[in-house]
Coordinates of C-alpha atoms in Angstrom, one line a residue:
Chain A
M150 CA -1.8 30.9 -36.4
T151 CA -3.5 29.6 -33.3
W152 CA -2.2 26.3 -32.1
W153 CA -5.1 24.5 -30.4
P154 CA -4.5 20.8 -29.8
A155 CA -7.6 18.8 -28.9
I156 CA -7.6 17.4 -25.3
Q157 CA -10.0 14.8 -24.0
A158 CA -10.0 13.5 -20.5
F159 CA -12.0 10.9 -18.7
S160 CA -12.0 8.9 -15.5
V161 CA -13.9 5.8 -14.2
V162 CA -14.1 4.9 -10.6
K163 CA -13.1 1.5 -9.3
G164 CA -16.0 -0.9 -9.6
G165 CA -17.9 -1.1 -6.3
N166 CA -16.9 2.4 -5.2
T167 CA -18.9 5.6 -5.5
P168 CA -17.7 8.4 -7.9
D169 CA -16.6 10.6 -4.9
E170 CA -14.3 7.8 -3.8
C171 CA -12.2 8.1 -7.0
E172 CA -8.6 8.8 -6.1
D173 CA -7.3 9.3 -9.7
A174 CA -7.3 12.9 -10.9
H175 CA -6.6 14.6 -14.2
R176 CA -6.2 18.3 -15.0
Q177 CA -5.4 20.3 -18.1
W178 CA -4.3 23.9 -18.8
R179 CA -3.5 25.9 -22.0
R180 CA -2.2 29.3 -22.8
K181 CA -3.0 31.0 -26.1
G182 CA -1.0 33.6 -27.9
R183 CA 2.6 34.4 -27.1
G184 CA 4.3 31.6 -25.2
Q185 CA 1.4 29.3 -26.0
A186 CA 1.6 25.9 -24.2
V187 CA -0.5 23.0 -23.1
R188 CA -0.1 21.0 -19.9
V189 CA -1.9 18.0 -18.7
A190 CA -1.4 15.9 -15.6
V191 CA -2.7 12.6 -14.1
A192 CA -2.2 11.7 -10.5
D193 CA -3.2 8.4 -8.8
G194 CA -3.7 8.6 -5.1
A195 CA -2.6 5.6 -3.0
T196 CA -5.4 3.8 -1.3
E197 CA -3.4 3.2 1.9
S198 CA -3.4 6.9 2.8
M199 CA -5.9 9.5 3.9
L200 CA -7.2 12.4 1.7
A201 CA -5.3 10.6 -1.2
G202 CA -7.9 11.8 -3.7
L203 CA -7.5 15.4 -2.6
W204 CA -3.7 15.0 -2.8
A205 CA -4.0 13.6 -6.3
E206 CA -6.2 16.6 -7.4
T207 CA -3.9 19.1 -5.7
L208 CA -0.8 17.6 -7.4
A209 CA -2.3 17.6 -10.8
E210 CA -3.7 21.1 -10.3
A211 CA -0.3 22.4 -9.1
F212 CA 1.5 21.1 -12.2
C213 CA -1.0 22.6 -14.6
H214 CA -1.4 26.0 -13.0
R215 CA 1.7 26.8 -11.0
S216 CA 4.8 25.5 -12.8
R217 CA 6.8 27.1 -15.4
M218 CA 7.0 25.3 -18.7
D219 CA 10.3 23.5 -18.0
A220 CA 10.1 23.2 -14.3
A221 CA 9.8 19.7 -12.7
A222 CA 6.5 19.2 -10.9
P223 CA 6.0 21.8 -8.2
F224 CA 5.7 19.5 -5.3
A225 CA 6.5 22.1 -2.6
A226 CA 3.6 24.3 -3.7
A227 CA 1.2 21.3 -3.8
R228 CA 2.3 20.3 -0.3
E229 CA 1.6 23.7 1.1
E230 CA -1.8 23.7 -0.5
W231 CA -2.6 20.1 0.7
A232 CA -1.7 21.1 4.3
V233 CA -4.2 24.0 4.2
K234 CA -6.9 21.7 2.8
R235 CA -6.1 19.1 5.5
D236 CA -6.4 21.6 8.3
T237 CA -9.7 22.8 6.9
Y238 CA -10.9 19.2 6.8
I239 CA -9.9 18.8 10.4
R240 CA -11.7 22.0 11.5
H241 CA -14.8 20.9 9.7
R242 CA -14.7 17.5 11.5
I243 CA -14.3 19.2 14.9
A244 CA -17.1 21.7 14.0
R245 CA -19.6 19.0 13.2
G246 CA -18.8 17.2 16.5
D247 CA -16.9 14.4 14.9
P248 CA -13.2 15.1 15.6
P249 CA -10.7 12.8 13.9
K250 CA -10.1 9.5 15.7
W251 CA -6.6 8.3 16.8
Y252 CA -6.0 6.5 13.5
E253 CA -7.2 9.5 11.4
E254 CA -5.0 11.9 13.4
E255 CA -2.0 9.7 12.7
G256 CA -2.9 9.1 9.1
L257 CA -3.3 12.8 8.4
R258 CA 0.0 13.5 10.2
R259 CA 1.8 11.0 7.9
G260 CA 0.1 12.5 4.8
A261 CA -1.1 11.1 1.5
F262 CA 0.8 9.5 -1.4
S263 CA 0.2 9.6 -5.1
A264 CA 1.8 8.5 -8.4
F265 CA 2.1 11.4 -10.8
L266 CA 2.8 12.4 -14.4
G267 CA 2.7 15.8 -15.8
A268 CA 3.3 16.6 -19.5
A269 CA 4.0 20.0 -21.1
F270 CA 3.8 20.8 -24.8
A271 CA 4.9 23.8 -26.8
P272 CA 4.8 24.5 -30.5
G273 CA 8.0 25.2 -32.4
G274 CA 6.7 26.1 -35.9
L275 CA 6.5 24.1 -39.1
G276 CA 4.1 21.6 -37.6
R277 CA 6.6 20.5 -34.9
G278 CA 7.1 21.2 -31.2
M279 CA 8.7 20.1 -28.0
Y280 CA 7.4 18.2 -25.0
A281 CA 8.6 17.4 -21.5
V282 CA 7.1 14.6 -19.3
H283 CA 7.8 14.5 -15.6
A284 CA 6.9 11.3 -13.8
V285 CA 6.9 9.7 -10.4
G286 CA 5.6 6.1 -10.3
D287 CA 3.5 4.2 -12.7
V288 CA 1.2 6.7 -14.5
C289 CA 2.4 6.4 -18.1
A290 CA 2.5 8.6 -21.2
F291 CA 2.3 7.0 -24.6
H292 CA 3.5 8.9 -27.7
L293 CA 1.6 7.7 -30.8
R294 CA 2.0 8.5 -34.5
G295 CA -0.9 7.1 -36.4
A296 CA -1.7 4.0 -34.3
R297 CA 2.0 3.3 -33.9
L298 CA 3.6 3.5 -30.5
L299 CA 6.8 5.7 -30.6
S300 CA 7.5 5.7 -26.9
S301 CA 6.2 4.7 -23.5
F302 CA 7.3 6.5 -20.4
P303 CA 8.3 6.0 -17.6
L304 CA 7.5 2.3 -17.8
T305 CA 7.9 0.4 -21.1
R306 CA 6.7 -3.1 -20.4
S307 CA 3.5 -4.4 -18.6
S308 CA 5.7 -6.6 -16.4
E309 CA 7.3 -3.5 -14.9
F310 CA 4.1 -2.6 -13.0
G311 CA 4.5 -3.6 -9.4
N312 CA 2.8 -3.1 -6.1
Q313 CA 5.2 -0.5 -4.8
P314 CA 5.7 2.3 -7.4
A315 CA 7.5 5.5 -6.4
L316 CA 5.0 8.0 -5.0
V317 CA 4.9 11.7 -4.2
A318 CA 4.3 12.3 -0.5
S319 CA 2.2 15.2 0.7
V320 CA 4.2 15.4 3.9
V321 CA 8.0 15.3 4.0
P322 CA 8.9 14.1 7.5
T323 CA 10.7 16.6 9.7
G324 CA 14.4 16.5 9.3
Q325 CA 14.3 14.7 5.9
G326 CA 14.8 16.3 2.6
D327 CA 12.4 15.7 -0.3
A328 CA 13.7 12.4 -1.7
T329 CA 11.1 12.2 -4.5
A330 CA 12.8 10.8 -7.6
V331 CA 11.3 12.5 -10.7
Q332 CA 12.0 11.0 -14.1
T333 CA 11.9 13.3 -17.0
R334 CA 11.8 12.7 -20.7
R335 CA 12.0 15.4 -23.3
G336 CA 11.5 15.1 -27.0
G337 CA 9.9 16.4 -30.1
W338 CA 6.4 16.0 -31.6
R339 CA 4.9 16.5 -35.1
R340 CA 1.5 17.7 -36.1
G341 CA -0.9 14.7 -35.9
D342 CA 1.0 13.0 -33.1
V343 CA -1.1 11.9 -30.1
F344 CA -0.1 11.6 -26.4
I345 CA -2.1 9.4 -24.1
V346 CA -1.6 9.7 -20.4
A347 CA -3.2 6.9 -18.3
S348 CA -3.1 5.8 -14.7
D349 CA -1.5 2.4 -13.9
A350 CA -4.3 -0.1 -14.5
L351 CA -5.1 1.2 -17.9
S352 CA -1.4 1.7 -18.8
R353 CA -0.6 -1.8 -18.0
W354 CA -3.6 -3.1 -20.0
L355 CA -2.6 -1.0 -23.0
L356 CA 1.0 -2.1 -22.8
G357 CA 0.0 -5.8 -22.3
A358 CA -2.1 -5.6 -25.5
H359 CA 0.7 -3.9 -27.4
E360 CA 3.1 -6.7 -26.4
S361 CA 0.8 -9.4 -27.4
G362 CA -0.1 -7.8 -30.8
A363 CA -3.6 -7.0 -29.9
E364 CA -4.6 -3.6 -31.3
R365 CA -6.0 -1.2 -28.6
W366 CA -4.3 2.0 -29.7
S367 CA -6.9 2.6 -32.5
T368 CA -9.7 2.0 -30.0
V369 CA -8.4 4.6 -27.5
L370 CA -7.6 7.0 -30.2
A371 CA -11.2 6.9 -31.5
I372 CA -13.0 7.5 -28.2
S373 CA -14.7 10.8 -28.1
A374 CA -17.3 10.6 -25.3
A375 CA -17.2 9.7 -21.6
S376 CA -19.8 7.1 -22.0
A377 CA -17.7 5.3 -24.7
F378 CA -14.7 5.4 -22.4
E379 CA -16.6 4.0 -19.5
D380 CA -17.9 1.2 -21.8
L381 CA -14.4 0.4 -22.8
V382 CA -13.2 0.2 -19.2
L383 CA -16.1 -1.9 -18.0
A384 CA -15.7 -4.3 -21.0
G385 CA -11.9 -4.5 -20.3
R386 CA -12.5 -5.4 -16.7
R387 CA -15.1 -8.0 -17.6
D388 CA -13.4 -9.6 -20.6
S389 CA -9.7 -8.8 -21.0
G390 CA -7.9 -8.5 -17.7
L391 CA -8.1 -4.8 -17.0
R392 CA -7.6 -4.6 -13.2
N393 CA -10.5 -3.2 -11.2
D394 CA -9.0 0.1 -10.1
D395 CA -9.7 3.8 -10.6
V396 CA -8.8 4.9 -14.1
A397 CA -7.8 8.3 -15.4
F398 CA -7.1 9.0 -19.1
V399 CA -6.0 12.1 -21.0
R400 CA -5.5 12.3 -24.7
V401 CA -3.7 15.2 -26.3
S402 CA -3.9 15.4 -30.1
L403 CA -1.2 17.7 -31.4
Chain B
M114 CA 7.1 -15.6 28.3
Q115 CA 7.8 -13.8 31.6
D116 CA 11.6 -14.3 31.1
A117 CA 13.5 -11.4 29.6
I118 CA 13.9 -11.5 25.9
A119 CA 17.5 -12.0 24.6
G120 CA 19.6 -9.0 25.3
E121 CA 17.0 -6.8 27.0
E122 CA 15.3 -6.2 30.3
R123 CA 11.8 -6.4 28.9
S124 CA 10.1 -9.8 29.1
K125 CA 9.2 -11.8 26.0
A126 CA 5.5 -11.2 26.8
E127 CA 6.0 -7.4 26.9
V128 CA 7.9 -7.4 23.6
V129 CA 5.3 -9.6 21.9
A130 CA 2.4 -7.5 23.3
D131 CA 4.1 -4.2 22.2
T132 CA 4.8 -5.6 18.7
L133 CA 1.2 -6.8 18.3
N134 CA -0.3 -3.5 19.5
R135 CA 1.9 -1.7 17.0
F136 CA 1.0 -4.2 14.3
L137 CA -2.8 -3.7 14.9
S138 CA -2.2 0.1 14.9
E139 CA -0.4 -0.1 11.5
L140 CA -3.1 -2.4 10.1
S141 CA -5.8 0.1 11.2
L142 CA -3.8 3.0 9.5
K143 CA -3.5 1.1 6.3
A144 CA -7.3 0.8 6.1
A145 CA -8.2 4.2 7.5
K146 CA -9.8 6.6 5.0
E147 CA -11.3 10.0 5.6
E148 CA -14.8 8.7 6.3
G149 CA -13.9 5.6 8.4
V150 CA -11.9 2.4 8.3
R151 CA -12.5 0.1 5.4
D152 CA -12.7 -3.6 6.2
Y153 CA -9.7 -4.7 4.1
F154 CA -8.7 -7.1 6.9
F155 CA -10.1 -9.3 9.6
V156 CA -8.0 -10.0 12.6
S157 CA -7.9 -12.5 15.4
V158 CA -5.4 -12.5 18.3
I159 CA -5.4 -15.7 20.3
G160 CA -3.3 -16.3 23.3
Y161 CA -2.5 -19.6 25.0
G162 CA -1.3 -20.6 28.4
E163 CA -3.7 -21.5 31.1
G164 CA -6.4 -21.4 28.5
V165 CA -6.9 -20.6 24.8
G166 CA -8.8 -17.6 23.6
S167 CA -8.8 -14.0 22.4
V168 CA -6.4 -11.8 24.3
L169 CA -8.0 -8.5 23.1
G170 CA -9.0 -6.3 26.0
G171 CA -11.4 -3.4 26.4
P172 CA -14.7 -3.5 24.4
M173 CA -13.4 -6.3 22.3
T174 CA -12.8 -8.7 25.2
G175 CA -13.6 -12.3 24.2
Q176 CA -14.2 -11.5 20.5
D177 CA -12.4 -13.9 18.2
L178 CA -12.5 -12.6 14.7
L179 CA -13.0 -8.9 14.0
P180 CA -13.1 -6.7 11.0
I181 CA -10.3 -4.1 11.2
S182 CA -12.9 -1.2 11.5
Q183 CA -14.1 -2.6 14.9
V184 CA -10.5 -3.2 16.0
A185 CA -9.5 0.4 15.1
D186 CA -12.5 1.9 16.9
N187 CA -12.2 -0.1 20.0
P188 CA -8.7 -0.2 21.6
A189 CA -8.7 -1.0 25.3
R190 CA -7.1 2.4 25.8
V191 CA -5.0 5.0 23.9
E192 CA -1.7 5.9 25.7
E193 CA 0.5 8.8 24.9
R194 CA 4.1 7.8 24.4
P195 CA 7.2 10.0 23.7
Q196 CA 8.9 9.5 20.4
L197 CA 12.2 10.9 19.3
I198 CA 12.4 12.3 15.8
S199 CA 15.1 14.1 13.9
D200 CA 15.0 17.9 14.1
G201 CA 16.6 18.3 10.7
A202 CA 19.7 19.8 12.1
G203 CA 21.5 16.7 13.4
G204 CA 19.6 16.6 16.7
L205 CA 16.6 14.9 18.1
V206 CA 13.3 16.4 19.4
E207 CA 10.7 14.6 21.4
R208 CA 7.1 14.5 20.4
T209 CA 4.1 12.7 21.9
I210 CA 2.3 10.1 19.8
K211 CA -0.9 8.2 20.5
F212 CA -0.3 4.6 21.2
P213 CA -3.4 2.5 21.2
V214 CA -3.4 -0.7 23.3
W215 CA -5.5 -3.7 22.6
L216 CA -3.7 -6.3 24.6
D217 CA -1.5 -6.4 27.7
P218 CA 1.3 -8.9 28.3
I219 CA 0.3 -12.1 30.0
A220 CA 2.5 -15.0 30.8
S221 CA 1.1 -18.0 32.7
G222 CA 0.4 -21.7 32.4
G223 CA 1.8 -24.3 30.0
T224 CA 2.1 -24.4 26.2
P225 CA -1.1 -26.0 24.8
M226 CA 0.0 -25.5 21.2
C227 CA -2.3 -28.1 19.7
A228 CA -5.4 -26.5 21.3
A229 CA -4.2 -23.0 20.2
L230 CA -3.5 -24.1 16.6
G231 CA -6.8 -26.0 16.6
R232 CA -8.6 -22.8 17.5
A233 CA -6.8 -20.9 14.7
R234 CA -7.7 -23.7 12.3
D235 CA -11.4 -23.4 13.2
L236 CA -11.4 -19.6 12.8
V237 CA -9.6 -19.8 9.5
N238 CA -11.8 -22.5 8.2
Q239 CA -14.9 -20.4 9.0
W240 CA -13.4 -17.4 7.4
T241 CA -12.2 -19.1 4.2
D242 CA -15.7 -20.5 3.7
H243 CA -17.1 -16.9 3.5
Y244 CA -14.4 -15.1 1.7
R245 CA -13.4 -17.3 -1.2
A246 CA -12.0 -14.6 -3.5
S247 CA -9.7 -13.0 -0.8
F248 CA -6.0 -13.3 -0.2
P249 CA -5.7 -16.4 2.0
P250 CA -5.4 -15.8 5.7
I251 CA -2.0 -15.7 7.3
V252 CA -1.5 -17.4 10.7
V253 CA 1.5 -16.1 12.6
H254 CA 2.3 -18.4 15.6
I255 CA 4.6 -17.0 18.2
T256 CA 5.9 -19.3 21.0
D257 CA 8.8 -19.6 23.4
G258 CA 8.4 -23.3 24.4
E259 CA 7.6 -26.8 23.3
S260 CA 4.0 -28.0 23.1
T261 CA 2.7 -29.5 26.3
D262 CA -0.4 -31.1 24.7
G263 CA 1.0 -33.3 22.0
D264 CA 2.5 -33.1 18.5
P265 CA 1.0 -30.1 16.6
S266 CA 2.2 -31.3 13.2
A267 CA -1.1 -32.6 11.9
I268 CA -3.0 -29.5 13.0
A269 CA -0.4 -27.3 11.4
A270 CA -0.8 -29.3 8.2
A271 CA -4.6 -28.9 8.4
I272 CA -4.2 -25.1 8.6
R273 CA -1.8 -25.0 5.6
G274 CA -4.3 -27.2 3.7
L275 CA -7.1 -24.6 4.0
S276 CA -7.4 -22.2 1.1
T277 CA -9.2 -19.5 -0.7
D278 CA -9.4 -19.3 -4.5
D279 CA -6.2 -17.2 -4.3
G280 CA -4.1 -19.9 -2.7
N281 CA -3.4 -21.8 0.5
V282 CA -3.4 -20.4 4.0
L283 CA 0.1 -19.4 5.2
L284 CA 1.3 -20.6 8.6
F285 CA 4.4 -19.0 10.0
N286 CA 6.1 -20.0 13.2
M287 CA 8.4 -17.8 15.3
H288 CA 10.3 -19.0 18.4
V289 CA 11.1 -16.1 20.8
S290 CA 14.4 -16.4 22.7
S291 CA 15.7 -15.5 26.1
D292 CA 19.2 -16.7 25.3
P293 CA 21.4 -13.9 24.0
A294 CA 24.0 -16.4 22.9
G295 CA 21.5 -18.5 20.9
I296 CA 22.0 -18.8 17.2
V297 CA 19.2 -16.8 15.5
S298 CA 17.7 -18.3 12.4
A299 CA 15.3 -16.4 10.2
F300 CA 13.6 -17.7 7.0
P301 CA 15.9 -20.7 6.6
A302 CA 15.5 -22.8 3.4
S303 CA 16.3 -26.1 5.2
D304 CA 16.5 -27.5 8.7
L305 CA 20.1 -28.7 8.4
E306 CA 21.6 -26.0 10.6
L307 CA 18.8 -25.9 13.2
P308 CA 20.0 -26.8 16.6
N309 CA 17.4 -29.3 17.8
D310 CA 14.4 -31.4 17.1
Y311 CA 12.0 -28.8 18.4
A312 CA 13.3 -26.2 16.0
K313 CA 13.1 -28.7 13.2
L314 CA 9.5 -29.5 14.1
L315 CA 8.5 -25.8 13.9
F316 CA 10.4 -25.5 10.6
S317 CA 8.4 -28.4 9.2
M318 CA 5.2 -26.8 10.3
S319 CA 5.9 -23.6 8.4
S320 CA 4.8 -22.5 4.9
T321 CA 7.2 -21.5 2.2
L322 CA 7.5 -17.7 2.0
P323 CA 5.7 -16.3 -1.1
G324 CA 7.9 -14.2 -3.4
L325 CA 6.5 -10.9 -2.2
M326 CA 7.6 -11.7 1.4
S327 CA 11.0 -13.2 0.5
A328 CA 11.7 -10.0 -1.5
A329 CA 10.6 -8.0 1.6
A330 CA 13.1 -10.1 3.7
E331 CA 15.9 -9.4 1.2
Q332 CA 15.0 -5.7 1.4
S333 CA 15.4 -5.8 5.1
G334 CA 18.8 -7.4 4.8
I335 CA 17.8 -11.0 5.6
P336 CA 18.8 -13.5 3.0
A337 CA 15.8 -15.3 1.6
G338 CA 15.0 -17.3 -1.5
T339 CA 12.3 -19.4 -3.1
E340 CA 12.7 -22.3 -0.6
S341 CA 12.7 -20.0 2.5
R342 CA 10.2 -20.9 5.2
G343 CA 8.2 -18.5 7.3
F344 CA 10.1 -19.6 10.4
A345 CA 12.4 -17.9 12.9
Y346 CA 14.2 -19.4 15.8
N347 CA 15.7 -17.7 18.8
A348 CA 14.3 -14.3 17.7
D349 CA 15.2 -11.2 19.7
S350 CA 13.0 -8.1 19.8
V351 CA 14.3 -6.8 16.5
R352 CA 13.6 -10.1 14.7
V353 CA 10.1 -10.3 16.3
V354 CA 9.2 -6.9 14.7
Q355 CA 10.8 -7.8 11.4
F356 CA 9.2 -11.2 11.2
L357 CA 5.7 -9.9 11.8
D358 CA 6.3 -7.1 9.3
I359 CA 7.6 -9.4 6.5
G360 CA 5.2 -12.3 7.3
T361 CA 2.1 -10.1 6.9
R362 CA 3.2 -8.3 3.7
T363 CA 0.4 -8.3 1.2
P364 CA 0.1 -6.6 -2.2
E365 CA -0.4 -2.9 -1.7
L366 CA -4.0 -1.9 -1.8
R367 CA -3.6 0.8 -4.4

């Protein structure tokens, strides 16, 4: 029998920015038939770096398309790809008579940074299966059964969100090894379970509501259209303390 | 400021100018995105001695308060300086980095501290009127001598009394030393161990360090707590760099 979980993914740019300035990225991938599997990823590019949106996209893409099921996020492949994209960007700038200025040269040399979470799912028969979540920073995955929260990873409380989360760097400085600390959680799922992956602002808002007894899981479980998701985010920013930031959201219904 | 800083051949003025140039460079990099510099910050660099005024050179000469995009795009010159980096095999290799210069060291005249702080108060007052929702301005006052134009306490209090909707203006004071045997004090919580009335005066003029900054001090190995003031006495070149780094720490922009 074909295993075909429903995946929905949305993003909303930070208020005041244009959509092409969004530095949160989400990707998904699935394989049918033998070795069937689903992968989703959300990456949140750090504002204080150049080409951060491109790095977030590259990371999410690399996890979904270039890693084996159980491998940790394939940062090395993503870094190589980002370097090619960066060089192409520099060539375009030079070709159009607008070569990078001193601060852009230095910013591009230092590289971009991004929080990251990749989740992989595989069926195991009898309506059950396994998952693995790899995370760096404050993008979170929530495992829900009905509207009940079973687990939150890697952060578990809204107070844990800080200003300096761990990030994946697009450039590892010469002479230094890759010190990226990946946290991994593995577990099982049952048919009907839902995983929500959300970048930091939305994750914090969802966890805050959970802690105070406000019910937002049902709301995010019910959303089926991009316009409804955008309405939710805009209302959250306006009325209930959702921080104005780029937001990415992926829901996997198993 | 023309005397050598504690333990080195470079003058205090040279160390302060180098530190400020590097600071402006880092601030520009924090705000640099692929299509230009975003005006996350406004900057003013006032010097005092024979007179009181902006010490920025080049195209920005005489300009008091500038958005970071204009600062980034208009250094007086961009020098190339050698930098040693690890080669990854236990050795060092030299590479050339671009080092933008906005201001050169100057040391002349007296110490008209009241006039200088008065100028800072006027600029901050004008800025806080316009940007009510922003993080409050940070005034970092660097000096090596006692005021020659009166008691600056009242003007310092006036600066600390200004505010945005996000809190009061922060005034930090750093005394730079030429005495290698002098006792260095950084971020003290009381004036009990300060060596003289002048140090106690600067301490009393200094704001309490916000939690983000005392945490940053702790991370740099400098003991700091909830009562710590943004004040340093007898700072050598290492402390000058650390003080500016810690005292201008703001929440990350991500």
